[in-house]
mmCIF file with all atom_site columns, C-alpha atoms in Angstrom:
data_model
loop_
_atom_site.group_PDB
_atom_site.id
_atom_site.type_symbol
_atom_site.label_atom_id
_atom_site.label_alt_id
_atom_site.label_comp_id
_atom_site.label_asym_id
_atom_site.label_entity_id
_atom_site.label_seq_id
_atom_site.pdbx_PDB_ins_code
_atom_site.Cartn_x
_atom_site.Cartn_y
_atom_site.Cartn_z
_atom_site.occupancy
_atom_site.B_iso_or_equiv
_atom_site.pdbx_formal_charge
_atom_site.auth_seq_id
_atom_site.auth_comp_id
_atom_site.auth_asym_id
_atom_site.auth_atom_id
_atom_site.pdbx_PDB_model_num
ATOM 1   C CA . MET A 1 1   ? 84.914 49.131 48.128 1.00 0.00 ? 14  MET A CA 1
ATOM 2   C CA . LYS A 1 2   ? 88.039 47.551 49.572 1.00 0.00 ? 15  LYS A CA 1
ATOM 3   C CA . GLY A 1 3   ? 88.484 44.761 52.088 1.00 0.00 ? 16  GLY A CA 1
ATOM 4   C CA . LYS A 1 4   ? 85.098 43.127 51.627 1.00 0.00 ? 17  LYS A CA 1
ATOM 5   C CA . LEU A 1 5   ? 84.960 39.781 53.481 1.00 0.00 ? 18  LEU A CA 1
ATOM 6   C CA . LEU A 1 6   ? 83.137 36.551 52.811 1.00 0.00 ? 19  LEU A CA 1
ATOM 7   C CA . LEU A 1 7   ? 83.117 33.304 54.815 1.00 0.00 ? 20  LEU A CA 1
ATOM 8   C CA . LEU A 1 8   ? 82.524 30.049 53.006 1.00 0.00 ? 21  LEU A CA 1
ATOM 9   C CA . SER A 1 9   ? 82.742 26.338 53.635 1.00 0.00 ? 22  SER A CA 1
ATOM 10  C CA . VAL A 1 10  ? 85.997 24.551 52.822 1.00 0.00 ? 23  VAL A CA 1
ATOM 11  C CA . SER A 1 11  ? 84.065 22.237 50.512 1.00 0.00 ? 24  SER A CA 1
ATOM 12  C CA . LEU A 1 12  ? 84.232 24.032 47.179 1.00 0.00 ? 25  LEU A CA 1
ATOM 13  C CA . ALA A 1 13  ? 84.726 21.074 44.863 1.00 0.00 ? 26  ALA A CA 1
ATOM 14  C CA . LEU A 1 14  ? 82.019 18.553 44.076 1.00 0.00 ? 27  LEU A CA 1
ATOM 15  C CA . THR A 1 15  ? 84.203 15.493 43.866 1.00 0.00 ? 28  THR A CA 1
ATOM 16  C CA . SER A 1 16  ? 86.315 15.840 46.993 1.00 0.00 ? 29  SER A CA 1
ATOM 17  C CA . CYS A 1 17  ? 86.305 17.173 50.539 1.00 0.00 ? 30  CYS A CA 1
ATOM 18  C CA . GLY A 1 18  ? 90.006 17.227 51.272 1.00 0.00 ? 31  GLY A CA 1
ATOM 19  C CA . THR A 1 19  ? 92.223 19.886 52.778 1.00 0.00 ? 32  THR A CA 1
ATOM 20  C CA . ALA A 1 20  ? 91.846 23.576 52.085 1.00 0.00 ? 33  ALA A CA 1
ATOM 21  C CA . ILE A 1 21  ? 94.994 23.590 49.970 1.00 0.00 ? 34  ILE A CA 1
ATOM 22  C CA . LYS A 1 22  ? 93.710 20.791 47.768 1.00 0.00 ? 35  LYS A CA 1
ATOM 23  C CA . THR A 1 23  ? 90.302 22.420 47.494 1.00 0.00 ? 36  THR A CA 1
ATOM 24  C CA . LEU A 1 24  ? 91.730 25.687 46.239 1.00 0.00 ? 37  LEU A CA 1
ATOM 25  C CA . SER A 1 25  ? 94.237 24.214 43.814 1.00 0.00 ? 38  SER A CA 1
ATOM 26  C CA . GLY A 1 26  ? 93.851 25.880 40.459 1.00 0.00 ? 39  GLY A CA 1
ATOM 27  C CA . PHE A 1 27  ? 91.791 28.781 41.832 1.00 0.00 ? 40  PHE A CA 1
ATOM 28  C CA . LYS A 1 28  ? 92.461 32.066 40.006 1.00 0.00 ? 41  LYS A CA 1
ATOM 29  C CA . ASN A 1 29  ? 91.350 35.631 40.558 1.00 0.00 ? 42  ASN A CA 1
ATOM 30  C CA . PRO A 1 30  ? 87.974 36.073 38.802 1.00 0.00 ? 43  PRO A CA 1
ATOM 31  C CA . ARG A 1 31  ? 88.120 37.971 35.518 1.00 0.00 ? 44  ARG A CA 1
ATOM 32  C CA . VAL A 1 32  ? 85.351 39.788 33.699 1.00 0.00 ? 45  VAL A CA 1
ATOM 33  C CA . GLU A 1 33  ? 84.026 37.479 30.984 1.00 0.00 ? 46  GLU A CA 1
ATOM 34  C CA . ASP A 1 34  ? 81.881 37.766 27.868 1.00 0.00 ? 47  ASP A CA 1
ATOM 35  C CA . LYS A 1 35  ? 78.615 35.844 28.133 1.00 0.00 ? 48  LYS A CA 1
ATOM 36  C CA . LYS A 1 36  ? 78.613 34.469 24.581 1.00 0.00 ? 49  LYS A CA 1
ATOM 37  C CA . GLU A 1 37  ? 82.219 33.316 24.929 1.00 0.00 ? 50  GLU A CA 1
ATOM 38  C CA . LEU A 1 38  ? 81.304 31.571 28.176 1.00 0.00 ? 51  LEU A CA 1
ATOM 39  C CA . ASN A 1 39  ? 78.397 29.903 26.421 1.00 0.00 ? 52  ASN A CA 1
ATOM 40  C CA . SER A 1 40  ? 80.764 28.556 23.745 1.00 0.00 ? 53  SER A CA 1
ATOM 41  C CA . TYR A 1 41  ? 83.193 27.434 26.458 1.00 0.00 ? 54  TYR A CA 1
ATOM 42  C CA . PHE A 1 42  ? 80.428 25.490 28.209 1.00 0.00 ? 55  PHE A CA 1
ATOM 43  C CA . SER A 1 43  ? 79.246 23.959 24.910 1.00 0.00 ? 56  SER A CA 1
ATOM 44  C CA . GLU A 1 44  ? 82.672 22.346 24.610 1.00 0.00 ? 57  GLU A CA 1
ATOM 45  C CA . LEU A 1 45  ? 82.286 20.872 28.094 1.00 0.00 ? 58  LEU A CA 1
ATOM 46  C CA . VAL A 1 46  ? 78.668 19.722 27.747 1.00 0.00 ? 59  VAL A CA 1
ATOM 47  C CA . PRO A 1 47  ? 77.466 19.692 24.124 1.00 0.00 ? 60  PRO A CA 1
ATOM 48  C CA . ASN A 1 48  ? 73.751 20.325 23.550 1.00 0.00 ? 61  ASN A CA 1
ATOM 49  C CA . SER A 1 49  ? 73.175 21.509 27.112 1.00 0.00 ? 62  SER A CA 1
ATOM 50  C CA . PRO A 1 50  ? 72.482 25.177 27.975 1.00 0.00 ? 63  PRO A CA 1
ATOM 51  C CA . THR A 1 51  ? 74.051 27.157 30.757 1.00 0.00 ? 64  THR A CA 1
ATOM 52  C CA . TYR A 1 52  ? 72.269 29.964 32.539 1.00 0.00 ? 65  TYR A CA 1
ATOM 53  C CA . PHE A 1 53  ? 73.767 33.168 33.900 1.00 0.00 ? 66  PHE A CA 1
ATOM 54  C CA . VAL A 1 54  ? 73.340 35.201 37.075 1.00 0.00 ? 67  VAL A CA 1
ATOM 55  C CA . ARG A 1 55  ? 71.243 38.337 36.645 1.00 0.00 ? 68  ARG A CA 1
ATOM 56  C CA . ILE A 1 56  ? 72.298 41.689 38.090 1.00 0.00 ? 69  ILE A CA 1
ATOM 57  C CA . LYS A 1 57  ? 69.344 44.044 38.361 1.00 0.00 ? 70  LYS A CA 1
ATOM 58  C CA . GLU A 1 58  ? 71.438 47.183 38.880 1.00 0.00 ? 71  GLU A CA 1
ATOM 59  C CA . PRO A 1 59  ? 74.700 47.134 36.879 1.00 0.00 ? 72  PRO A CA 1
ATOM 60  C CA . GLY A 1 60  ? 77.540 48.586 38.918 1.00 0.00 ? 73  GLY A CA 1
ATOM 61  C CA . ASN A 1 61  ? 75.890 47.893 42.286 1.00 0.00 ? 74  ASN A CA 1
ATOM 62  C CA . GLU A 1 62  ? 78.790 46.520 44.336 1.00 0.00 ? 75  GLU A CA 1
ATOM 63  C CA . ASN A 1 63  ? 76.716 44.754 46.980 1.00 0.00 ? 76  ASN A CA 1
ATOM 64  C CA . GLU A 1 64  ? 74.658 42.977 44.343 1.00 0.00 ? 77  GLU A CA 1
ATOM 65  C CA . ILE A 1 65  ? 77.772 41.971 42.397 1.00 0.00 ? 78  ILE A CA 1
ATOM 66  C CA . PHE A 1 66  ? 79.522 40.578 45.481 1.00 0.00 ? 79  PHE A CA 1
ATOM 67  C CA . GLN A 1 67  ? 76.393 38.607 46.388 1.00 0.00 ? 80  GLN A CA 1
ATOM 68  C CA . ALA A 1 68  ? 76.369 37.123 42.891 1.00 0.00 ? 81  ALA A CA 1
ATOM 69  C CA . ILE A 1 69  ? 80.041 36.183 43.163 1.00 0.00 ? 82  ILE A CA 1
ATOM 70  C CA . GLY A 1 70  ? 79.404 34.625 46.568 1.00 0.00 ? 83  GLY A CA 1
ATOM 71  C CA . THR A 1 71  ? 76.730 32.282 45.199 1.00 0.00 ? 84  THR A CA 1
ATOM 72  C CA . GLY A 1 72  ? 79.317 30.783 42.889 1.00 0.00 ? 85  GLY A CA 1
ATOM 73  C CA . LEU A 1 73  ? 81.873 30.274 45.651 1.00 0.00 ? 86  LEU A CA 1
ATOM 74  C CA . THR A 1 74  ? 79.744 28.380 48.153 1.00 0.00 ? 87  THR A CA 1
ATOM 75  C CA . SER A 1 75  ? 79.131 24.632 48.066 1.00 0.00 ? 88  SER A CA 1
ATOM 76  C CA . GLU A 1 76  ? 75.373 24.830 48.738 1.00 0.00 ? 89  GLU A CA 1
ATOM 77  C CA . ILE A 1 77  ? 73.367 22.302 46.731 1.00 0.00 ? 90  ILE A CA 1
ATOM 78  C CA . LEU A 1 78  ? 70.218 23.842 45.293 1.00 0.00 ? 91  LEU A CA 1
ATOM 79  C CA . ILE A 1 79  ? 67.445 21.296 44.802 1.00 0.00 ? 92  ILE A CA 1
ATOM 80  C CA . PHE A 1 80  ? 63.830 22.188 44.033 1.00 0.00 ? 93  PHE A CA 1
ATOM 81  C CA . SER A 1 81  ? 60.743 20.106 43.431 1.00 0.00 ? 94  SER A CA 1
ATOM 82  C CA . GLN A 1 82  ? 58.642 20.635 40.316 1.00 0.00 ? 95  GLN A CA 1
ATOM 83  C CA . SER A 1 83  ? 56.080 22.365 42.549 1.00 0.00 ? 96  SER A CA 1
ATOM 84  C CA . GLY A 1 84  ? 58.706 24.944 43.525 1.00 0.00 ? 97  GLY A CA 1
ATOM 85  C CA . GLU A 1 85  ? 59.744 23.886 47.034 1.00 0.00 ? 98  GLU A CA 1
ATOM 86  C CA . LYS A 1 86  ? 63.411 23.925 48.003 1.00 0.00 ? 99  LYS A CA 1
ATOM 87  C CA . TYR A 1 87  ? 64.713 20.641 49.423 1.00 0.00 ? 100 TYR A CA 1
ATOM 88  C CA . CYS A 1 88  ? 67.369 20.438 52.141 1.00 0.00 ? 101 CYS A CA 1
ATOM 89  C CA . TYR A 1 89  ? 69.736 17.670 53.191 1.00 0.00 ? 102 TYR A CA 1
ATOM 90  C CA . GLN A 1 90  ? 68.657 16.048 56.461 1.00 0.00 ? 103 GLN A CA 1
ATOM 91  C CA . GLY A 1 91  ? 71.755 13.990 57.235 1.00 0.00 ? 104 GLY A CA 1
ATOM 92  C CA . VAL A 1 92  ? 74.936 14.753 59.181 1.00 0.00 ? 105 VAL A CA 1
ATOM 93  C CA . GLU A 1 93  ? 77.478 14.518 56.355 1.00 0.00 ? 106 GLU A CA 1
ATOM 94  C CA . GLU A 1 94  ? 79.116 17.905 55.688 1.00 0.00 ? 107 GLU A CA 1
ATOM 95  C CA . CYS A 1 95  ? 80.843 16.990 52.428 1.00 0.00 ? 108 CYS A CA 1
ATOM 96  C CA . SER A 1 96  ? 78.828 18.386 49.512 1.00 0.00 ? 109 SER A CA 1
ATOM 97  C CA . GLY A 1 97  ? 79.966 15.564 47.222 1.00 0.00 ? 110 GLY A CA 1
ATOM 98  C CA . ILE A 1 98  ? 78.586 12.873 49.526 1.00 0.00 ? 111 ILE A CA 1
ATOM 99  C CA . GLN A 1 99  ? 75.389 14.887 49.996 1.00 0.00 ? 112 GLN A CA 1
ATOM 100 C CA . MET A 1 100 ? 75.009 14.927 46.224 1.00 0.00 ? 113 MET A CA 1
ATOM 101 C CA . GLN A 1 101 ? 75.510 11.174 46.008 1.00 0.00 ? 114 GLN A CA 1
ATOM 102 C CA . SER A 1 102 ? 72.806 10.763 48.661 1.00 0.00 ? 115 SER A CA 1
ATOM 103 C CA . ALA A 1 103 ? 70.412 12.792 46.534 1.00 0.00 ? 116 ALA A CA 1
ATOM 104 C CA . PHE A 1 104 ? 70.701 10.375 43.641 1.00 0.00 ? 117 PHE A CA 1
ATOM 105 C CA . LYS A 1 105 ? 70.815 7.138  45.660 1.00 0.00 ? 118 LYS A CA 1
ATOM 106 C CA . ASN A 1 106 ? 68.279 7.642  48.462 1.00 0.00 ? 119 ASN A CA 1
ATOM 107 C CA . PHE A 1 107 ? 66.603 10.971 47.860 1.00 0.00 ? 120 PHE A CA 1
ATOM 108 C CA . ASN A 1 108 ? 63.511 10.523 50.040 1.00 0.00 ? 121 ASN A CA 1
ATOM 109 C CA . GLU A 1 109 ? 65.600 9.284  52.964 1.00 0.00 ? 122 GLU A CA 1
ATOM 110 C CA . ASN A 1 110 ? 68.067 12.149 52.842 1.00 0.00 ? 123 ASN A CA 1
ATOM 111 C CA . TYR A 1 111 ? 66.117 15.147 51.556 1.00 0.00 ? 124 TYR A CA 1
ATOM 112 C CA . SER A 1 112 ? 62.856 16.841 52.473 1.00 0.00 ? 125 SER A CA 1
ATOM 113 C CA . PRO A 1 113 ? 61.316 20.306 52.030 1.00 0.00 ? 126 PRO A CA 1
ATOM 114 C CA . CYS A 1 114 ? 63.382 22.928 53.848 1.00 0.00 ? 127 CYS A CA 1
ATOM 115 C CA . LYS A 1 115 ? 61.912 23.852 57.217 1.00 0.00 ? 128 LYS A CA 1
ATOM 116 C CA . GLU A 1 116 ? 63.450 27.322 57.483 1.00 0.00 ? 129 GLU A CA 1
ATOM 117 C CA . GLU A 1 117 ? 60.929 30.121 57.297 1.00 0.00 ? 130 GLU A CA 1
ATOM 118 C CA . GLY A 1 118 ? 61.256 32.086 54.091 1.00 0.00 ? 131 GLY A CA 1
ATOM 119 C CA . SER A 1 119 ? 63.178 29.374 52.220 1.00 0.00 ? 132 SER A CA 1
ATOM 120 C CA . LEU A 1 120 ? 63.963 30.189 48.622 1.00 0.00 ? 133 LEU A CA 1
ATOM 121 C CA . LYS A 1 121 ? 61.345 29.068 46.091 1.00 0.00 ? 134 LYS A CA 1
ATOM 122 C CA . LEU A 1 122 ? 62.041 27.893 42.551 1.00 0.00 ? 135 LEU A CA 1
ATOM 123 C CA . LYS A 1 123 ? 60.157 30.817 41.012 1.00 0.00 ? 136 LYS A CA 1
ATOM 124 C CA . SER A 1 124 ? 62.199 33.329 43.016 1.00 0.00 ? 137 SER A CA 1
ATOM 125 C CA . TYR A 1 125 ? 65.449 31.590 42.123 1.00 0.00 ? 138 TYR A CA 1
ATOM 126 C CA . LEU A 1 126 ? 64.621 31.584 38.413 1.00 0.00 ? 139 LEU A CA 1
ATOM 127 C CA . GLU A 1 127 ? 64.118 35.342 38.621 1.00 0.00 ? 140 GLU A CA 1
ATOM 128 C CA . LYS A 1 128 ? 67.837 35.589 39.424 1.00 0.00 ? 141 LYS A CA 1
ATOM 129 C CA . LEU A 1 129 ? 68.814 33.908 36.130 1.00 0.00 ? 142 LEU A CA 1
ATOM 130 C CA . LEU A 1 130 ? 69.025 34.761 32.436 1.00 0.00 ? 143 LEU A CA 1
ATOM 131 C CA . ASN A 1 131 ? 69.799 32.727 29.334 1.00 0.00 ? 144 ASN A CA 1
ATOM 132 C CA . VAL A 1 132 ? 72.584 33.581 26.912 1.00 0.00 ? 145 VAL A CA 1
ATOM 133 C CA . ASP A 1 133 ? 70.267 35.918 24.989 1.00 0.00 ? 146 ASP A CA 1
ATOM 134 C CA . GLY A 1 134 ? 69.407 37.874 28.136 1.00 0.00 ? 147 GLY A CA 1
ATOM 135 C CA . ASN A 1 135 ? 65.902 36.451 28.477 1.00 0.00 ? 148 ASN A CA 1
ATOM 136 C CA . SER A 1 136 ? 64.282 35.493 31.781 1.00 0.00 ? 149 SER A CA 1
ATOM 137 C CA . ILE A 1 137 ? 63.867 31.821 32.682 1.00 0.00 ? 150 ILE A CA 1
ATOM 138 C CA . LYS A 1 138 ? 60.376 30.483 33.339 1.00 0.00 ? 151 LYS A CA 1
ATOM 139 C CA . LEU A 1 139 ? 59.371 27.132 34.795 1.00 0.00 ? 152 LEU A CA 1
ATOM 140 C CA . GLU A 1 140 ? 57.917 26.132 31.434 1.00 0.00 ? 153 GLU A CA 1
ATOM 141 C CA . ASN A 1 141 ? 61.384 26.640 29.886 1.00 0.00 ? 154 ASN A CA 1
ATOM 142 C CA . LEU A 1 142 ? 62.847 23.895 32.082 1.00 0.00 ? 155 LEU A CA 1
ATOM 143 C CA . PRO A 1 143 ? 62.885 20.220 31.108 1.00 0.00 ? 156 PRO A CA 1
ATOM 144 C CA . LYS A 1 144 ? 60.107 18.104 32.593 1.00 0.00 ? 157 LYS A CA 1
ATOM 145 C CA . ALA A 1 145 ? 61.273 16.523 35.850 1.00 0.00 ? 158 ALA A CA 1
ATOM 146 C CA . ASP A 1 146 ? 60.165 15.828 39.396 1.00 0.00 ? 159 ASP A CA 1
ATOM 147 C CA . TYR A 1 147 ? 63.175 17.650 40.830 1.00 0.00 ? 160 TYR A CA 1
ATOM 148 C CA . TYR A 1 148 ? 65.768 20.163 39.668 1.00 0.00 ? 161 TYR A CA 1
ATOM 149 C CA . ILE A 1 149 ? 69.399 20.493 40.749 1.00 0.00 ? 162 ILE A CA 1
ATOM 150 C CA . PHE A 1 150 ? 71.092 23.810 39.969 1.00 0.00 ? 163 PHE A CA 1
ATOM 151 C CA . GLN A 1 151 ? 74.867 23.549 39.876 1.00 0.00 ? 164 GLN A CA 1
ATOM 152 C CA . HIS A 1 152 ? 77.081 26.641 39.645 1.00 0.00 ? 165 HIS A CA 1
ATOM 153 C CA . TRP A 1 153 ? 80.277 26.644 37.620 1.00 0.00 ? 166 TRP A CA 1
ATOM 154 C CA . ASN A 1 154 ? 82.878 29.262 36.717 1.00 0.00 ? 167 ASN A CA 1
ATOM 155 C CA . LYS A 1 155 ? 86.183 29.439 34.888 1.00 0.00 ? 168 LYS A CA 1
ATOM 156 C CA . TYR A 1 156 ? 88.249 30.759 37.783 1.00 0.00 ? 169 TYR A CA 1
ATOM 157 C CA . SER A 1 157 ? 87.638 27.894 40.216 1.00 0.00 ? 170 SER A CA 1
ATOM 158 C CA . GLY A 1 158 ? 89.823 25.416 38.337 1.00 0.00 ? 171 GLY A CA 1
ATOM 159 C CA . SER A 1 159 ? 91.162 24.201 35.031 1.00 0.00 ? 172 SER A CA 1
ATOM 160 C CA . LYS A 1 160 ? 88.909 23.315 32.127 1.00 0.00 ? 173 LYS A CA 1
ATOM 161 C CA . LYS A 1 161 ? 89.800 19.650 32.670 1.00 0.00 ? 174 LYS A CA 1
ATOM 162 C CA . ARG A 1 162 ? 88.775 19.795 36.328 1.00 0.00 ? 175 ARG A CA 1
ATOM 163 C CA . ILE A 1 163 ? 85.499 21.590 35.575 1.00 0.00 ? 176 ILE A CA 1
ATOM 164 C CA . LYS A 1 164 ? 84.670 18.954 32.967 1.00 0.00 ? 177 LYS A CA 1
ATOM 165 C CA . GLU A 1 165 ? 85.502 16.144 35.403 1.00 0.00 ? 178 GLU A CA 1
ATOM 166 C CA . ASP A 1 166 ? 83.182 17.620 38.039 1.00 0.00 ? 179 ASP A CA 1
ATOM 167 C CA . ILE A 1 167 ? 80.360 18.041 35.538 1.00 0.00 ? 180 ILE A CA 1
ATOM 168 C CA . ASN A 1 168 ? 80.795 14.533 34.141 1.00 0.00 ? 181 ASN A CA 1
ATOM 169 C CA . TRP A 1 169 ? 80.816 13.109 37.674 1.00 0.00 ? 182 TRP A CA 1
ATOM 170 C CA . LEU A 1 170 ? 77.474 14.761 38.327 1.00 0.00 ? 183 LEU A CA 1
ATOM 171 C CA . LEU A 1 171 ? 75.979 13.628 35.017 1.00 0.00 ? 184 LEU A CA 1
ATOM 172 C CA . GLU A 1 172 ? 77.155 10.069 35.703 1.00 0.00 ? 185 GLU A CA 1
ATOM 173 C CA . LEU A 1 173 ? 75.314 10.096 39.044 1.00 0.00 ? 186 LEU A CA 1
ATOM 174 C CA . LYS A 1 174 ? 72.165 11.121 37.212 1.00 0.00 ? 187 LYS A CA 1
ATOM 175 C CA . LYS A 1 175 ? 72.653 8.429  34.571 1.00 0.00 ? 188 LYS A CA 1
ATOM 176 C CA . LYS A 1 176 ? 72.842 5.694  37.224 1.00 0.00 ? 189 LYS A CA 1
ATOM 177 C CA . SER A 1 177 ? 69.880 6.978  39.218 1.00 0.00 ? 190 SER A CA 1
ATOM 178 C CA . ASP A 1 178 ? 66.180 6.188  38.868 1.00 0.00 ? 191 ASP A CA 1
ATOM 179 C CA . LEU A 1 179 ? 65.286 9.617  40.225 1.00 0.00 ? 192 LEU A CA 1
ATOM 180 C CA . ASN A 1 180 ? 63.488 11.831 37.706 1.00 0.00 ? 193 ASN A CA 1
ATOM 181 C CA . ILE A 1 181 ? 65.751 14.819 38.172 1.00 0.00 ? 194 ILE A CA 1
ATOM 182 C CA . ALA A 1 182 ? 67.135 17.463 35.823 1.00 0.00 ? 195 ALA A CA 1
ATOM 183 C CA . ILE A 1 183 ? 70.555 19.044 36.295 1.00 0.00 ? 196 ILE A CA 1
ATOM 184 C CA . LEU A 1 184 ? 70.782 22.685 35.275 1.00 0.00 ? 197 LEU A CA 1
ATOM 185 C CA . PHE A 1 185 ? 74.048 24.582 35.127 1.00 0.00 ? 198 PHE A CA 1
ATOM 186 C CA . VAL A 1 186 ? 74.477 28.219 36.146 1.00 0.00 ? 199 VAL A CA 1
ATOM 187 C CA . ASN A 1 187 ? 77.582 30.247 35.348 1.00 0.00 ? 200 ASN A CA 1
ATOM 188 C CA . SER A 1 188 ? 78.794 32.577 38.082 1.00 0.00 ? 201 SER A CA 1
ATOM 189 C CA . ASP A 1 189 ? 81.712 34.296 36.364 1.00 0.00 ? 202 ASP A CA 1
ATOM 190 C CA . MET A 1 190 ? 81.772 38.095 36.492 1.00 0.00 ? 203 MET A CA 1
ATOM 191 C CA . LEU A 1 191 ? 80.114 39.523 33.393 1.00 0.00 ? 204 LEU A CA 1
ATOM 192 C CA . GLU A 1 192 ? 80.772 42.737 31.502 1.00 0.00 ? 205 GLU A CA 1
ATOM 193 C CA . GLU A 1 193 ? 77.026 43.445 31.541 1.00 0.00 ? 206 GLU A CA 1
ATOM 194 C CA . TRP A 1 194 ? 77.200 43.698 35.347 1.00 0.00 ? 207 TRP A CA 1
ATOM 195 C CA . GLY A 1 195 ? 78.768 47.114 34.794 1.00 0.00 ? 208 GLY A CA 1
ATOM 196 C CA . LEU A 1 196 ? 82.353 45.824 34.853 1.00 0.00 ? 209 LEU A CA 1
ATOM 197 C CA . GLU A 1 197 ? 85.376 46.617 32.688 1.00 0.00 ? 210 GLU A CA 1
ATOM 198 C CA . LYS A 1 198 ? 86.130 44.099 29.954 1.00 0.00 ? 211 LYS A CA 1
ATOM 199 C CA . ASN A 1 199 ? 89.011 41.792 30.980 1.00 0.00 ? 212 ASN A CA 1
ATOM 200 C CA . GLY A 1 200 ? 89.065 43.348 34.461 1.00 0.00 ? 213 GLY A CA 1
ATOM 201 C CA . GLU A 1 201 ? 90.144 41.256 37.449 1.00 0.00 ? 214 GLU A CA 1
ATOM 202 C CA . LEU A 1 202 ? 88.991 40.949 41.074 1.00 0.00 ? 215 LEU A CA 1
ATOM 203 C CA . PRO A 1 203 ? 91.861 40.235 43.515 1.00 0.00 ? 216 PRO A CA 1
ATOM 204 C CA . ILE A 1 204 ? 91.012 37.702 46.246 1.00 0.00 ? 217 ILE A CA 1
ATOM 205 C CA . LYS A 1 205 ? 93.131 36.740 49.255 1.00 0.00 ? 218 LYS A CA 1
ATOM 206 C CA . PHE A 1 206 ? 92.467 33.644 51.376 1.00 0.00 ? 219 PHE A CA 1
ATOM 207 C CA . LYS A 1 207 ? 93.167 33.055 55.038 1.00 0.00 ? 220 LYS A CA 1
ATOM 208 C CA . LYS A 1 208 ? 92.385 29.769 56.752 1.00 0.00 ? 221 LYS A CA 1
ATOM 209 C CA . ASP A 1 209 ? 90.392 30.233 59.955 1.00 0.00 ? 222 ASP A CA 1
ATOM 210 C CA . GLY A 1 210 ? 89.596 26.871 61.567 1.00 0.00 ? 223 GLY A CA 1
ATOM 211 C CA . ASP A 1 211 ? 87.393 24.925 59.175 1.00 0.00 ? 224 ASP A CA 1
ATOM 212 C CA . GLN A 1 212 ? 86.572 27.995 57.101 1.00 0.00 ? 225 GLN A CA 1
ATOM 213 C CA . PHE A 1 213 ? 88.290 30.423 54.791 1.00 0.00 ? 226 PHE A CA 1
ATOM 214 C CA . THR A 1 214 ? 88.199 34.147 55.243 1.00 0.00 ? 227 THR A CA 1
ATOM 215 C CA . MET A 1 215 ? 88.166 35.667 51.795 1.00 0.00 ? 228 MET A CA 1
ATOM 216 C CA . THR A 1 216 ? 89.178 39.280 51.330 1.00 0.00 ? 229 THR A CA 1
ATOM 217 C CA . PHE A 1 217 ? 88.133 40.899 48.083 1.00 0.00 ? 230 PHE A CA 1
ATOM 218 C CA . GLY A 1 218 ? 89.961 43.768 46.453 1.00 0.00 ? 231 GLY A CA 1
ATOM 219 C CA . GLU A 1 219 ? 88.333 46.446 44.339 1.00 0.00 ? 232 GLU A CA 1
ATOM 220 C CA . LEU A 1 220 ? 85.820 45.492 41.701 1.00 0.00 ? 233 LEU A CA 1
ATOM 221 C CA . PRO A 1 221 ? 86.862 46.448 38.155 1.00 0.00 ? 234 PRO A CA 1
ATOM 222 C CA . LEU A 1 222 ? 83.862 48.750 37.720 1.00 0.00 ? 235 LEU A CA 1
ATOM 223 C CA . LYS A 1 223 ? 83.309 50.304 34.323 1.00 0.00 ? 236 LYS A CA 1
ATOM 224 C CA . LYS A 1 224 ? 84.393 53.924 34.324 1.00 0.00 ? 237 LYS A CA 1
#
């Protein structure tokens, strides 16, 4: 499948909302990764903290794979209550980093249950995830908290130093906050178990279109 398009917000990085060029600095074409190696990579960034992985129900299904890749490229902040409701930002600030700061400083003033019909529920979102051993994630597997933030990360969006800085920035916000919230990390790199060739690469081209990027994907490195 060639020429697949995806539109996304210019705000890809947590810590800044600058120009498109600055946002995409360090971005590389996604490569097919090994899940256990990614787990070790993340352990170096955040010791004693697990990372989850995106589940693909039908390995080799291109639409499903592109959807999974897209979740890791957007700047949407996923926040759920312990009861399973998704919470949405109610302010006017478009920068995801400032929205995140608002969550930790004045959560009740800036966030409330999403009003959109059919909003994603925590249970449904957890069904999209697996742990490093390939097991499903249940609510009882999560740490006890009033709210949960799920933050995506991947190796191709920046250097290891930059990824660590973004993660530490987020953990520092949590440390300074009185909000009983747990931060859970989800890897969105392409995985071999998605039906992809080991060490394969997905070419991506960017074109600035107003305040958005048009992203054109090349062919997926599907396993022969």
